Coordinates of C-alpha atoms in Angstrom, one line a residue:
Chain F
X1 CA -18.9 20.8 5.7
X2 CA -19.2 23.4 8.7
X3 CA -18.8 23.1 11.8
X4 CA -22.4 23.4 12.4
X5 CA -23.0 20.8 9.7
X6 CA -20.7 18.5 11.9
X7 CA -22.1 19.7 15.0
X8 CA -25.4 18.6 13.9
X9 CA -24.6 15.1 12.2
X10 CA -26.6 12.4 12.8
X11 CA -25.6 9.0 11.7
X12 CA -27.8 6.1 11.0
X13 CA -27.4 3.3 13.4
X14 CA -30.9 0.9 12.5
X15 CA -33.7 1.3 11.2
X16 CA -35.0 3.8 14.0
X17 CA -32.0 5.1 15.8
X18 CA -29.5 7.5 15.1
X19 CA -26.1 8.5 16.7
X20 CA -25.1 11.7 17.3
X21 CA -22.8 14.3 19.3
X22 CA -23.9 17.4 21.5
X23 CA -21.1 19.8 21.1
X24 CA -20.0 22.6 23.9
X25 CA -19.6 25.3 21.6
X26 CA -23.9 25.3 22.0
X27 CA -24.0 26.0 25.6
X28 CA -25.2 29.0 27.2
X29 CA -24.6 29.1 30.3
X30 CA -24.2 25.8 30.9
X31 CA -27.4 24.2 29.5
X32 CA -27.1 23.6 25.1
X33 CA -29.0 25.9 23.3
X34 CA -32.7 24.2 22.5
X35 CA -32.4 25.9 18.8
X36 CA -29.0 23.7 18.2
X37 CA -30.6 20.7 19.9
X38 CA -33.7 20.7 17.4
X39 CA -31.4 20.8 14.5
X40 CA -29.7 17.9 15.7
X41 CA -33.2 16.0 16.2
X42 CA -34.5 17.4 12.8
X43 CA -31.0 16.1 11.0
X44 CA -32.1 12.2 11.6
X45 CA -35.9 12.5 11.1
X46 CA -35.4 14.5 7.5
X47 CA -32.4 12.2 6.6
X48 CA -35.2 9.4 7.5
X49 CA -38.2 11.0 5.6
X50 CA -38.9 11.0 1.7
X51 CA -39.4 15.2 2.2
X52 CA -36.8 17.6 2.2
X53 CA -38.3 20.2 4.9
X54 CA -39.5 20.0 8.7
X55 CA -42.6 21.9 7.8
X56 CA -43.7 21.6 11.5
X57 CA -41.8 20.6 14.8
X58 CA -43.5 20.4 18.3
X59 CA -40.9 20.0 20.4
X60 CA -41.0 19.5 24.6
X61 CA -38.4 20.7 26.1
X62 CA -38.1 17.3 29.3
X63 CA -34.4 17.9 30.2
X64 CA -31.3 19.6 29.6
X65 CA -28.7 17.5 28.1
X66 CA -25.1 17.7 28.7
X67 CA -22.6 18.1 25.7
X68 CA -21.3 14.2 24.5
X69 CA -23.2 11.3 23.1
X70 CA -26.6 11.3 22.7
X71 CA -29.2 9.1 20.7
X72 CA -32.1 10.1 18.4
X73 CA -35.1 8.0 18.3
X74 CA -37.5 7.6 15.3
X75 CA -40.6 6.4 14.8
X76 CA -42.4 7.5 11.5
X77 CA -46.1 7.2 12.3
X78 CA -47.3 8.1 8.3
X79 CA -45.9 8.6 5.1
X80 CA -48.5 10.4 3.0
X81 CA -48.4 11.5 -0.4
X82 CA -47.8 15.1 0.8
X83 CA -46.4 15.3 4.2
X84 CA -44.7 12.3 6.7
X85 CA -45.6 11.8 10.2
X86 CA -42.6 11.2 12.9
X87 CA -42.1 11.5 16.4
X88 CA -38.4 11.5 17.5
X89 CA -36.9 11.7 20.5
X90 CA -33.7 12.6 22.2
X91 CA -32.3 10.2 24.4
X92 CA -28.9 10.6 26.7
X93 CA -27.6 7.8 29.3
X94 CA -31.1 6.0 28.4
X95 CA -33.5 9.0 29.5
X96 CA -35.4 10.8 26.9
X97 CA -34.5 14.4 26.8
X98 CA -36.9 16.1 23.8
X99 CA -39.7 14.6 22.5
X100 CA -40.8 16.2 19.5
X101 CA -43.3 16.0 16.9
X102 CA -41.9 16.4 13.2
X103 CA -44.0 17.3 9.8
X104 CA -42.0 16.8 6.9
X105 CA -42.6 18.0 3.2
X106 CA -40.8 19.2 0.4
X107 CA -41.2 23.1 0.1
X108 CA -41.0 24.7 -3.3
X109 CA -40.6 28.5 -2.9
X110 CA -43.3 28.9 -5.0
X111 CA -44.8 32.5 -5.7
X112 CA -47.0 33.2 -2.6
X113 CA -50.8 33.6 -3.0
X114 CA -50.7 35.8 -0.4
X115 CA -48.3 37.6 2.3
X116 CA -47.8 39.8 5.0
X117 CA -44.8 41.8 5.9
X118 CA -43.1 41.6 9.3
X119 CA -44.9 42.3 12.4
X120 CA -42.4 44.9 13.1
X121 CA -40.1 47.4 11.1
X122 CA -36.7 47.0 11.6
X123 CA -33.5 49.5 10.9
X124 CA -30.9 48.9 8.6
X125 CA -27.9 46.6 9.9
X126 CA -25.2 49.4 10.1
X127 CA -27.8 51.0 12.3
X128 CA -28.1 47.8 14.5
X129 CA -26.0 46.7 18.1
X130 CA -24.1 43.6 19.0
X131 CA -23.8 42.7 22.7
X132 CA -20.4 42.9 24.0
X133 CA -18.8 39.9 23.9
X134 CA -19.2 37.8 27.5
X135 CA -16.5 36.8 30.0
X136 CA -15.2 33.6 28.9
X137 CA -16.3 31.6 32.3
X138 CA -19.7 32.4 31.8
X139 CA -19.9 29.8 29.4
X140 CA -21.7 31.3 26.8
X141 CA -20.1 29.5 24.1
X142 CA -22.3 29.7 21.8
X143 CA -22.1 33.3 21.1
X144 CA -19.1 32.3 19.3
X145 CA -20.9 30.4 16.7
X146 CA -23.9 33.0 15.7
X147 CA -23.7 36.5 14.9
X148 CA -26.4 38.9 15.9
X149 CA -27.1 42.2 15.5
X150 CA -30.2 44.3 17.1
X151 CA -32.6 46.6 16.8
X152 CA -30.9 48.9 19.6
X153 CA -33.9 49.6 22.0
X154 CA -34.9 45.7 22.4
X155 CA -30.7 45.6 23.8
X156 CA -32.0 48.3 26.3
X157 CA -32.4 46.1 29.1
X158 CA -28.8 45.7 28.8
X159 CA -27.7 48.8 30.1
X160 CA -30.8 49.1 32.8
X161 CA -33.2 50.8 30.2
X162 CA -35.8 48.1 28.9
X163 CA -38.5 48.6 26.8
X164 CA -40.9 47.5 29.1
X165 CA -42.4 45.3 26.4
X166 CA -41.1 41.7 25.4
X167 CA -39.8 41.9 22.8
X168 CA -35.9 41.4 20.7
X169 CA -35.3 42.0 17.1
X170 CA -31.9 41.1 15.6
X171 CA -30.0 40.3 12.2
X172 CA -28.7 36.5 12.6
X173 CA -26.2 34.5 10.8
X174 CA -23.9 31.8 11.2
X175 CA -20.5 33.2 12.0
X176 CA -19.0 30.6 10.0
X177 CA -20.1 31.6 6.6
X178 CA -23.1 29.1 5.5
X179 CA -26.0 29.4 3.4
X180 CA -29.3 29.1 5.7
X181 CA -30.8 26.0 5.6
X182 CA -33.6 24.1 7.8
X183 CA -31.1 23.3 10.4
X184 CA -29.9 26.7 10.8
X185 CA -33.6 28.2 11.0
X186 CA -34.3 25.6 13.8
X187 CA -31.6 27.5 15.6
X188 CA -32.6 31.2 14.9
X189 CA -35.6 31.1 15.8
X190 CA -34.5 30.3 19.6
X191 CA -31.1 32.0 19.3
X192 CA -32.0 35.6 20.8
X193 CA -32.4 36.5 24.5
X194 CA -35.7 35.6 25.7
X195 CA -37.9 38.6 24.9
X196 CA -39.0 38.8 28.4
X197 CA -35.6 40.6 29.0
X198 CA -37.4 43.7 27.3
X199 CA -40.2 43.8 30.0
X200 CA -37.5 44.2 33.2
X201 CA -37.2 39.9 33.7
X202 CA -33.8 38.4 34.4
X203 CA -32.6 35.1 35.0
X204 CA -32.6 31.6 33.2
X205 CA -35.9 31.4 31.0
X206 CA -36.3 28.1 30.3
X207 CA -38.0 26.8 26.7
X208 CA -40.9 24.0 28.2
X209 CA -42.6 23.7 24.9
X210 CA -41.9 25.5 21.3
X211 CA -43.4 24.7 18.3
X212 CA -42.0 26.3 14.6
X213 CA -42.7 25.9 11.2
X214 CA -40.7 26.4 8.3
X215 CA -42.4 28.3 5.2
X216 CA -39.7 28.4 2.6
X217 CA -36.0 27.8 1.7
X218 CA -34.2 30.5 2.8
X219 CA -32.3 33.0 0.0
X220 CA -28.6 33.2 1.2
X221 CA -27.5 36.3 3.5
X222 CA -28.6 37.4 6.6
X223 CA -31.9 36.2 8.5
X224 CA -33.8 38.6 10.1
X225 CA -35.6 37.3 13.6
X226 CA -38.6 39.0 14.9
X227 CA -39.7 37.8 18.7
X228 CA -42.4 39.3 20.6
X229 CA -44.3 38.1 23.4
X230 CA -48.3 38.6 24.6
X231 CA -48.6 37.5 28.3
X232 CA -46.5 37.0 31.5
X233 CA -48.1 35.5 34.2
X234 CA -48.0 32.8 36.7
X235 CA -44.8 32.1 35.6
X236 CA -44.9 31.7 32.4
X237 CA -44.5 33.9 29.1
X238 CA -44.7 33.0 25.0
X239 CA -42.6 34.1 22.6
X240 CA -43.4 34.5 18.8
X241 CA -40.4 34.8 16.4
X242 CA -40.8 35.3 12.7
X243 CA -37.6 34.8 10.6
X244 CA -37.8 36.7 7.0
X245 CA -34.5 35.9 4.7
X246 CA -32.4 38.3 2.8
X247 CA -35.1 38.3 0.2
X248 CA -37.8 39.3 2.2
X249 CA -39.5 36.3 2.7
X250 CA -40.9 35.0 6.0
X251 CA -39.3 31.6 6.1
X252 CA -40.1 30.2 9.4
X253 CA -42.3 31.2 11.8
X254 CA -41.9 29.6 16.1
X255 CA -43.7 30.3 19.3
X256 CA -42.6 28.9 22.5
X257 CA -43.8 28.4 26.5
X258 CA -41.3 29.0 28.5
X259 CA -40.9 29.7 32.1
X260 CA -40.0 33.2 33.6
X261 CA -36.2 32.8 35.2
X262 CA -35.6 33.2 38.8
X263 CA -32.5 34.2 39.0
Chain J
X1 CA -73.0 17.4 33.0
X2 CA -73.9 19.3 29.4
X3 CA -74.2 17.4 26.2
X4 CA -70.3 18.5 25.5
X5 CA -68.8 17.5 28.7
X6 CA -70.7 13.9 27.9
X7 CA -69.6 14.0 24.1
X8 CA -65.9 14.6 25.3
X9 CA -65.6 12.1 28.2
X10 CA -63.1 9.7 28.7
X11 CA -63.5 6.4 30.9
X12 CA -60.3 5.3 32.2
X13 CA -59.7 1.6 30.9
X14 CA -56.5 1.1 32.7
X15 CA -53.1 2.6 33.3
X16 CA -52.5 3.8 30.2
X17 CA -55.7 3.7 28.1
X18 CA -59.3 5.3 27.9
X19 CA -62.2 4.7 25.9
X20 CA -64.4 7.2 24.4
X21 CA -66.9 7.7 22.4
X22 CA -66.5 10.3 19.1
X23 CA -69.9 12.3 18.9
X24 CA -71.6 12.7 15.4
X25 CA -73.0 15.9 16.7
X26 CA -69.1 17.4 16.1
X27 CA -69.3 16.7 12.1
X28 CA -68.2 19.3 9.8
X29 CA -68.9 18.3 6.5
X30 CA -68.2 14.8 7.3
X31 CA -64.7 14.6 9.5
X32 CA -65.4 15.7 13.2
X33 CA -63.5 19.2 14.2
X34 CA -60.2 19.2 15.2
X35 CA -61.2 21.2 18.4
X36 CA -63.5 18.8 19.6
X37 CA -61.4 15.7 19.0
X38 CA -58.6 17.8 20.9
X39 CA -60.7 18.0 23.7
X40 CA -61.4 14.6 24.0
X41 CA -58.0 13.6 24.4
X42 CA -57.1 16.6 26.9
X43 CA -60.1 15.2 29.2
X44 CA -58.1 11.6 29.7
X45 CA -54.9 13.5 29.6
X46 CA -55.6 15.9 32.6
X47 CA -57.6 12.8 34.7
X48 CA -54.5 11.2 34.6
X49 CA -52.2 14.5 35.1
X50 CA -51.5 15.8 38.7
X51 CA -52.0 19.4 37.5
X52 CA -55.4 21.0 36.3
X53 CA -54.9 22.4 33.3
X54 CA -53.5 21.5 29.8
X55 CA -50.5 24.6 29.1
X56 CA -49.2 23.0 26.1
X57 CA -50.9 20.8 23.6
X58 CA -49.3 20.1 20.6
X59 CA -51.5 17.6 17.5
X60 CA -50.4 15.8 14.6
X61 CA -53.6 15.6 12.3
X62 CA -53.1 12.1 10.5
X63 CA -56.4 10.9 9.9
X64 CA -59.9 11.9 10.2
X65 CA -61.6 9.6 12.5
X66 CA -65.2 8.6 11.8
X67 CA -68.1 8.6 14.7
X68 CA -68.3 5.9 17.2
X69 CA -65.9 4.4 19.7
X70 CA -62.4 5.0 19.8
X71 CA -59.4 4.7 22.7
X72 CA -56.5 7.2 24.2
X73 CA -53.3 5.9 25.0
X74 CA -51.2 7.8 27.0
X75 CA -47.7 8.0 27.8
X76 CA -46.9 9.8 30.9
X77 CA -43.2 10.8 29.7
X78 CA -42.0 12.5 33.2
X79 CA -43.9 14.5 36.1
X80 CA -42.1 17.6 37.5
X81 CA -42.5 19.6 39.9
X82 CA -44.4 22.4 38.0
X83 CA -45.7 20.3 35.1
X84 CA -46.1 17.0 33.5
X85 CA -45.4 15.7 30.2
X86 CA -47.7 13.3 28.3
X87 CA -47.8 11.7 24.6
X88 CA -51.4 10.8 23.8
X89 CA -52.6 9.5 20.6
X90 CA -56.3 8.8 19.2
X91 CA -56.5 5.2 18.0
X92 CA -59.4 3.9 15.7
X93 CA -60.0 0.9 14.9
X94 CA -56.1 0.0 15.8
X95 CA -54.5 3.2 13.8
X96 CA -53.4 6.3 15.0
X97 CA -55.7 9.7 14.3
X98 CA -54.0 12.1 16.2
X99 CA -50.8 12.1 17.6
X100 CA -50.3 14.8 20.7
X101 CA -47.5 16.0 22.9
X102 CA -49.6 17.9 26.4
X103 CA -47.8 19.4 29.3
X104 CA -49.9 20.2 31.9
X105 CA -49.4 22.0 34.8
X106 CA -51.6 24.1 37.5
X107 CA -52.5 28.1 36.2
X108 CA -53.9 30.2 39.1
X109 CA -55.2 33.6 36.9
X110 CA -52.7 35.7 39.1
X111 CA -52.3 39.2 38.4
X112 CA -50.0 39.3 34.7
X113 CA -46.9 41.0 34.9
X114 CA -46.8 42.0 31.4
X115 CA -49.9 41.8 29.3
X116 CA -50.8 42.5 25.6
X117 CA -54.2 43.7 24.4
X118 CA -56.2 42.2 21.0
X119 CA -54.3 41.7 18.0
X120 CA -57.1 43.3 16.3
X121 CA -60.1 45.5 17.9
X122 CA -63.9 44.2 17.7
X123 CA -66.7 45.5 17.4
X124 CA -69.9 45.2 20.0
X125 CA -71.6 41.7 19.9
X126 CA -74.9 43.3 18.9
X127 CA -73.3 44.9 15.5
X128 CA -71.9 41.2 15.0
X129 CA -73.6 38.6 12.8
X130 CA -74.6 35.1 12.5
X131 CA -73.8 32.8 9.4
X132 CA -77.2 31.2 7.8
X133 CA -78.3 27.8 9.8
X134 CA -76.3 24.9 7.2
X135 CA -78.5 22.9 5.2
X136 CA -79.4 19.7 7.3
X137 CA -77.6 17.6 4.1
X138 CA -74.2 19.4 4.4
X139 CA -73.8 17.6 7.5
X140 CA -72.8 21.0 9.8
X141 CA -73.7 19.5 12.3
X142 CA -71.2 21.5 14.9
X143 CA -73.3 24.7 14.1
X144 CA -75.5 23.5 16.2
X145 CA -73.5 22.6 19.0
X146 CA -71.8 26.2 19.1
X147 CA -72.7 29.9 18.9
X148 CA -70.9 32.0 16.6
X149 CA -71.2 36.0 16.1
X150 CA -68.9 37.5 13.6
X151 CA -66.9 40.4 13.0
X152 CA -68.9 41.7 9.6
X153 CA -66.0 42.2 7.8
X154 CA -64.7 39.0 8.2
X155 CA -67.9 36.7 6.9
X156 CA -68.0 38.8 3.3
X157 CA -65.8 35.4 1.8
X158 CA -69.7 34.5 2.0
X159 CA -71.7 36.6 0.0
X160 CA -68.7 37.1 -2.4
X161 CA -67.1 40.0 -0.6
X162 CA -63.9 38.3 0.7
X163 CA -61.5 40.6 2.5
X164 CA -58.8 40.0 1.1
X165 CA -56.8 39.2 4.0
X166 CA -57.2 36.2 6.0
X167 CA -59.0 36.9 9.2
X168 CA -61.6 35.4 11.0
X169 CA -62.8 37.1 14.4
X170 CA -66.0 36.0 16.2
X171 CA -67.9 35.4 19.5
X172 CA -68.0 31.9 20.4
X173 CA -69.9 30.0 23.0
X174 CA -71.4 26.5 23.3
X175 CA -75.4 26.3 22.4
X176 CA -76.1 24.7 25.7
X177 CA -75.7 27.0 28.8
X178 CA -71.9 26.3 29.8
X179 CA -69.2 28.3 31.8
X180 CA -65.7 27.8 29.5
X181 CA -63.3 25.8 30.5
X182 CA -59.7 23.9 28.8
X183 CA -62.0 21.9 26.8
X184 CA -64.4 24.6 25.7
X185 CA -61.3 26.5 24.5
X186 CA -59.7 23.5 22.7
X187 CA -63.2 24.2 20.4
X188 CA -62.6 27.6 20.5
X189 CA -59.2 28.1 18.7
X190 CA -60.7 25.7 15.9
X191 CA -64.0 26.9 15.5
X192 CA -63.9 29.3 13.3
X193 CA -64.1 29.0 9.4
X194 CA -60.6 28.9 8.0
X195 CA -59.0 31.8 7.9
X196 CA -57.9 31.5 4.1
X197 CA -62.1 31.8 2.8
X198 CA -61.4 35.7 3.9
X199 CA -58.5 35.9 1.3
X200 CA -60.9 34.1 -1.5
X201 CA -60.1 30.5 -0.9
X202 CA -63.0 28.1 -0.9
X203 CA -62.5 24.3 -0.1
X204 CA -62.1 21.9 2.9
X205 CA -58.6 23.2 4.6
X206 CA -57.7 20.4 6.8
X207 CA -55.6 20.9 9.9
X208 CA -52.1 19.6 9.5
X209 CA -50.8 20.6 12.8
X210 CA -52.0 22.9 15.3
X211 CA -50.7 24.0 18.7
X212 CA -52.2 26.0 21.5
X213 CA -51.4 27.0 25.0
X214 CA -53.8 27.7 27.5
X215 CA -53.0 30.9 29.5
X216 CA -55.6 31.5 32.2
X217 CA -59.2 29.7 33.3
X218 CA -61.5 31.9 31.3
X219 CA -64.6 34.0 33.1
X220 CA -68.0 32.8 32.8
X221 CA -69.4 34.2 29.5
X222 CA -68.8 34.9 26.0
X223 CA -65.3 34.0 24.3
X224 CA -63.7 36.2 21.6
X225 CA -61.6 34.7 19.3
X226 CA -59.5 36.7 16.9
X227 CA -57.8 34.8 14.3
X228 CA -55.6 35.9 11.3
X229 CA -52.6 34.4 9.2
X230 CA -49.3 35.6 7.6
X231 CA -48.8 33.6 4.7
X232 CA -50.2 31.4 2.4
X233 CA -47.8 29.7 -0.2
X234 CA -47.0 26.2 -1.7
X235 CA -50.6 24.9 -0.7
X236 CA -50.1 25.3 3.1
X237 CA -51.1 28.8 5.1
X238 CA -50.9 29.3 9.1
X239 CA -53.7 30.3 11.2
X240 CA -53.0 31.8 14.4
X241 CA -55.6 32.3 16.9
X242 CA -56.0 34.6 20.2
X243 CA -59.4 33.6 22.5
X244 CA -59.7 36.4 24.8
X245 CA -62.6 35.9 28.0
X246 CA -65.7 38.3 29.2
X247 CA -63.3 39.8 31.3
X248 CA -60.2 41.4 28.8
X249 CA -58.1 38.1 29.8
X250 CA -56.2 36.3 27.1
X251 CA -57.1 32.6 28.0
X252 CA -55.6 30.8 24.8
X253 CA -53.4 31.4 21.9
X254 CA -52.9 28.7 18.9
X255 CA -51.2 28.3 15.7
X256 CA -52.0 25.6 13.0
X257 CA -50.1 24.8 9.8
X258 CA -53.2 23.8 7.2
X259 CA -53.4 22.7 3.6
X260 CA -55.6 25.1 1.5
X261 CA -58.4 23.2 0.1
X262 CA -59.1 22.7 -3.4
X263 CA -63.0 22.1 -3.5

């Protein structure tokens, strides 16, 4: 078991509740990382369903919960032949935090019928950046649990030149060694700086809704996360990330609302 | 009041409930579009919202409810400052249809700070084309509810020519005189013919989940909607779709997760 596995674990209280523990080492900031938080949801509701994948998860994004106990609320509205229903929500001191929407059904990497390659090209690793690592009271813990590598021009902004388009394009793996699973696609595909970076935004971006859905077990290795965005305005921008494994296959796919920070 | 705004309306019941009233005239085959049943539950959703417009809907397909009278429950999860957070679920006949997650919240069409043309270019409407009227027994009955001008390319799937790729782009507008609004563009990013029929699929594709954000309250006029997918494998396929307004505006964006048919 990993750390992230226990980071994640969910364990069965009744019939429709589950226990579990928001850890620190998911904050950014201060707030936990929504990626992490999803897993954690998606950990009870697959443990709860007779499929093996979270082919689809809504999820709203109502509060930001604090690291400790939390709860994780079921209730499966269908079990179909092919897919199960469920809508589960995240509940700390009594007040629901996430509410999500979860499709589950069991993937089977079959050969596809028909595919598209990645929205964008992306270099080599060697060729690729990591950001320097931040001070340690920024609380930006969880860059200790992921490694990421980017495409260097979406890591302009970092230095004062972005692109000027929202977009970020990294390699992403655990940084404990672990094969990517469901849980850990729930995280990459919210793990990168908001893409809006790229276009000259700062600040705190917060996630209000994202929904993702998973296309295939991943092969082992690196994942490789694709984010671009289409729109800012009044406040708010999406972001589109597509994840492709080590085998070239385009396991999950996200877009999120989220609101343009402030700060 | 047009014929759609009195096939989508919703009478308030009490604090949590509305009745409505599912119009045969929506029929596609035999289930009613997932657009139009979208938009039914977005019209008691906003009446009881404090903001105007519907930024975030997220829909579980579980059923395919039947014409006649049916209720919306809502569940007004919190109210912020900048947007509210509702469940709503479709009930027939005492079981859930559709199960949705809305956030609403107030768009003003302010100038974007960042903003992304077409995903794909199109061509003039007058060197687009119509699909043949349905006969009256396949019960199409949307078709006549809505105009729709395609992108050649994108209707050979139906004299055997299939593209290869799937990709659906059209005009769309309702038949009856009627300025777009968020309930004219919950039809609009499921209007189209699926996606898949352009990469030689054939066969009802129902809607498993779909999500779409409104962006901006489209112009008076024609809608363009520009839909594609990246992958089709293990019997599911995604359909992403872009509705741009009369003047350049992106107004919507969506993605649905769908099962490909096997009629």
């Amino acid at each position: 078991m990993t750390k992230f596995d226990e980071a994640t674990q969910a364990i069965r209280v009744d019939e429709t509740t589950y226990d579990v523990c928001l850890d620190p080492g998911y904050q950014i900031g201060g707030p936990l990382n929504g990626g992490y938080l999803m897993a954690v949801l998606l950990r009870a509701v697959v443990d709860d369903s007779p499929f093996a994948h979270p082919v689809s998860t809504a999820a709203q994004f109502l509060k930001a919960p604090v690291p400790g106990p939390a709860t994780v609320h079921l209730d499966r509205i269908k079990t179909g032949k092919t897919a199960a229903f469920t809508r589960a929500t995240l509940v700390q001191d009594g007040v629901p935090q996430i509410e999500t929407l979860v499709t589950t059904a069991t993937l089977t990497n079959a050969e596809p019928v028909y595919a598209d390659g990645p929205a964008h090209p992306m270099p080599p690793l060697e060729e690729c950046v990591k950001l320097p690592d931040p001070k340690p009271e920024s609380n930006m813990n969880m860059n200790a649990q992921v490694d990421l590598v980017f495409d260097p021009p979406t890591l302009g902004w970092f230095t004062g030149e972005p692109t000027g388009r929202p977009e970020t394009r990294a390699y992403f793996r655990m940084a404990e060694p672990q094969d990517p699973d469901p849980y850990v696609l729930a995280v990459a595909v919210d793990a990168l700086p908001p893409v809006v970076f790229s276009a000259g935004q700062r600040g705190w971006a917060p996630t209000v809704e994202l929904t993702w859905h998973m296309r295939a077990m991943p092969a082992p290795g690196w994942l490789t996360v694709i984010a671009s965005g289409r729109l800012i305005a009044d406040g708010w921008f999406d972001e589109d990330a597509e994840v492709w494994d080590s085998q070239g296959r385009l396991v999950a796919q996200s877009r999120q609302i989220a609101r343009v920070g402030r700060g």
